[in-house]
XYZ file of C-alpha atoms in Angstrom:
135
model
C -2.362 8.882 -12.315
C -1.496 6.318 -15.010
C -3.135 2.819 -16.048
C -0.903 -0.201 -15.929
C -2.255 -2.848 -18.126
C -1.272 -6.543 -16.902
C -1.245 -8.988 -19.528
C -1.711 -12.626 -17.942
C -0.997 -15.045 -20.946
C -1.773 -18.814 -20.489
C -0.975 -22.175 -21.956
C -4.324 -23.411 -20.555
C -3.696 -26.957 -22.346
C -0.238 -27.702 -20.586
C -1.325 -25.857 -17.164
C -4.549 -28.606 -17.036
C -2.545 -31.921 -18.434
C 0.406 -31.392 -15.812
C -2.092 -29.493 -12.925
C 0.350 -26.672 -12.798
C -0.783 -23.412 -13.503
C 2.412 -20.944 -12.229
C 4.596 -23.068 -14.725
C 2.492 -21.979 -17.798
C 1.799 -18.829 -16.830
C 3.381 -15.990 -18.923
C 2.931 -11.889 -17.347
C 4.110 -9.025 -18.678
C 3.320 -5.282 -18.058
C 2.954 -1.752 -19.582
C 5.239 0.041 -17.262
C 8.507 -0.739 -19.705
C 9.847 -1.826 -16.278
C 12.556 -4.647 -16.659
C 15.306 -6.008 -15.159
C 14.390 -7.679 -11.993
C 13.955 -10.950 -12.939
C 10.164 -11.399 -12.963
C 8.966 -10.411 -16.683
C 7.630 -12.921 -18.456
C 6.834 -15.292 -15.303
C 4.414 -15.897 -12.850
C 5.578 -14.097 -10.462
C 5.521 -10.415 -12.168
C 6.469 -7.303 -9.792
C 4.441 -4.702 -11.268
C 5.544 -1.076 -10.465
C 3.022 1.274 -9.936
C 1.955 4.448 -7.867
C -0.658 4.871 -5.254
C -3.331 6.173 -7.218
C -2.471 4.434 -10.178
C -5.475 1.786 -12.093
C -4.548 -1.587 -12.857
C -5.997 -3.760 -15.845
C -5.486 -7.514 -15.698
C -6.198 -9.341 -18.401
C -5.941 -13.370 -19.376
C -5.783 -14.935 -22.677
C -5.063 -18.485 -23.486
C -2.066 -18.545 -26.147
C -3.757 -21.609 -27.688
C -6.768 -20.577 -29.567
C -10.406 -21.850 -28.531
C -9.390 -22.790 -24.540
C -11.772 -20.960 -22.092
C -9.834 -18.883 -19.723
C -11.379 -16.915 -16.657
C -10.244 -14.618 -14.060
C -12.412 -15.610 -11.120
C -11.089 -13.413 -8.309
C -7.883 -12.317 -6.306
C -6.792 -12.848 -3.015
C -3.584 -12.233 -1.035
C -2.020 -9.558 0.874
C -2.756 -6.844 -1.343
C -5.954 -7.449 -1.224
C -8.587 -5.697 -0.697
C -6.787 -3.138 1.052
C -3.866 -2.085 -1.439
C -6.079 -2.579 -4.539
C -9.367 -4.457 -4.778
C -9.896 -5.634 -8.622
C -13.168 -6.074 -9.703
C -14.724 -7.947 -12.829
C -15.182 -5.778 -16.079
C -18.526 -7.764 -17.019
C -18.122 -6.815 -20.666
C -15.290 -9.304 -21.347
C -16.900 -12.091 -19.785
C -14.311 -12.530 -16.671
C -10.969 -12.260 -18.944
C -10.639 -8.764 -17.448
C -10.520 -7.148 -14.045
C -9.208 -4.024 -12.973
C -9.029 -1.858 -9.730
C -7.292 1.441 -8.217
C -4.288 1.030 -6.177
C -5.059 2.363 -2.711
C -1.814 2.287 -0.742
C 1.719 2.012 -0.912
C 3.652 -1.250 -0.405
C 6.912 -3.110 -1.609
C 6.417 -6.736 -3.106
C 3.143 -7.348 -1.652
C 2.189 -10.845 -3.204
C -1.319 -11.544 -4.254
C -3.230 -14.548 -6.061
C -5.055 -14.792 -9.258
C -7.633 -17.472 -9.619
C -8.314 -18.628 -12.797
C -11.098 -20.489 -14.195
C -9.660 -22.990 -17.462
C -11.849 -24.779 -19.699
C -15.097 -23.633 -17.745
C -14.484 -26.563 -14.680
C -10.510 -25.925 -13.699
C -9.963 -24.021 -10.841
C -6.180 -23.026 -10.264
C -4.071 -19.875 -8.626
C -0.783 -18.589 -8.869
C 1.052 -15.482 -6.805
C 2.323 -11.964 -8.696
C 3.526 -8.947 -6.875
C 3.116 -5.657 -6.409
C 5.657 -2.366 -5.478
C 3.418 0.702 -5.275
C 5.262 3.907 -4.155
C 3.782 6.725 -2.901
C 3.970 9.608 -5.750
C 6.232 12.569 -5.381
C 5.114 16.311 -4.961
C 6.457 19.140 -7.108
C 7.193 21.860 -4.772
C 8.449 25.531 -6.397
């Protein structure tokens, strides 16, 4: 089973001033997946297998703005993965094993910006189930 890291990168200034977090959100992936459109947005599909860990991680692209994960909803969750906080990195990291097959099941993020800003945006998810070597 592999790790798939999920890099959440956000332009926390622009996201508060215009109180639109999906169109300053930035995602990209360790899979070396690409072609469908979605790298680089908000709305990353990130391949994986059933079995497979998943890292999220935020970071504000402007230095000194507070970003948070706070939690994730959706239809993915709990029951195809259920993230939980890695209390080391004070909320900017999450991570949880994926527990069952789907194809584009969305999910939310919600983010905590500047310690008071509350605000969400929707990824996906394609998990397959993993293939068997018979000889």
């Amino acid at each position: 089973m592999a790790t798939i890291y999920v890099n959440v990168l956000v332009n926390v200034a622009k996201a508060i001033a215009e109180n639109n977090l999906p169109k300053y959100v930035f995602m990209v992936d360790s899979t070396g997946y690409s072609g469908d459109g979605s790298e680089g947005t908000n709305e990353l599909r990130t391949k994986c297998e059933n079995g497979d860990t998943i890292v999220w991680s935020a970071v504000s692209i402007n230095p000194g703005e507070a970003i948070a994960i706070l939690g994730f909803t959706g239809q993915a969750i709990p029951n195809m993965v259920n993230p939980q906080r890695y209390p080391q990195y004070d909320g900017t990291v999450w991570g949880g094993r994926v527990n069952s097959a789907g194809n584009n099941v969305q999910y939310s993020i919600s983010m905590l910006l500047e310690n008071n800003i509350h605000m969400t945006f929707d990824p996906f998810i394609t998990a397959t189930n993993p293939t068997m070597n018979v000889r």
